[in-house]
C-alpha angles and dihedrals in degrees: 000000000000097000097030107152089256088057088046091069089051098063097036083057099054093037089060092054099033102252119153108230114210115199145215121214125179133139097281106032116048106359134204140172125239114291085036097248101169089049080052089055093039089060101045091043094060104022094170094051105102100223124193120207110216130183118329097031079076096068094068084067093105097060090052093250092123092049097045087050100050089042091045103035107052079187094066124095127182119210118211103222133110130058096271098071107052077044090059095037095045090067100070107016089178088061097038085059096047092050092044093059096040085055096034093126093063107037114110109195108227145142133214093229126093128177090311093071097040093105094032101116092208119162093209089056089052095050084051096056089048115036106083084049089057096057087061094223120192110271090244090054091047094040089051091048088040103048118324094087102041080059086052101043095037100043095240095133131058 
């Protein structure tokens, strides 16, 4: 489970020396229940742990979970890789704008593709590279996903 007591140690670790921790969750690694409540007691329990959602925590957009999180936690991050999510924004793109901009301070910009893929002529890759560009977001809102937050989150700007 996600905050299963071996995972604890994790964040408790990287809280202590100051390492973000980016997770997984799927319905095997990492598990959680719908509302996401063990990501909730994860994130109060080590507020100074920097934490990046990934892939399936995405999926509890719907049910607002991933907006209440990223309103509520200001230690939590989403990262934008993996094909769920361009699959979970893609169906309202109205409401994927809006919460976009409304989160704007804590979207990293990411894929889950690396030089392997660079010749792959998927549709669902190219869509990735160009969504964010579509909803014709405001350039302070695509600077900080792009590369404004990773500074901020990494340290690599003064």
């Amino acid at each position: 489970m996600f905050d299963d007591p071996k995972n604890l140690l994790l964040y408790e670790a990287c809280e202590k020396v100051g390492l973000p921790v980016m997770f997984h969750i799927d319905q095997n690694k990492n598990m959680v229940e719908p509302g996401l409540k063990r990501v909730d007691r994860v994130l109060k329990k080590y507020p100074k742990c920097k934490v990046i959602a990934h892939a399936y925590w995405w999926r509890q957009l719907g049910n607002g979970s991933c907006d209440r999180q990223l309103q509520q936690n200001p230690n939590l991050y989403a990262d934008t890789s993996g094909h769920v999510v361009i699959n979970v924004l893609n169906r309202d793109r109205k409401y994927a704008r809006e919460f976009i901009i409304r989160n704007a301070d804590r979207l990293l910009f990411g894929t889950d593709e690396g030089w392997w893929s660079f010749k792959d002529s998927n549709k669902q890759m190219k869509l990735h590279y160009t969504f964010f560009e579509e909803l014709n977001l405001p350039d302070d809102v695509r600077y900080k996903i792009y590369r404004g937050n990773a500074e901020k989150l990494f340290g690599w700007k003064q």
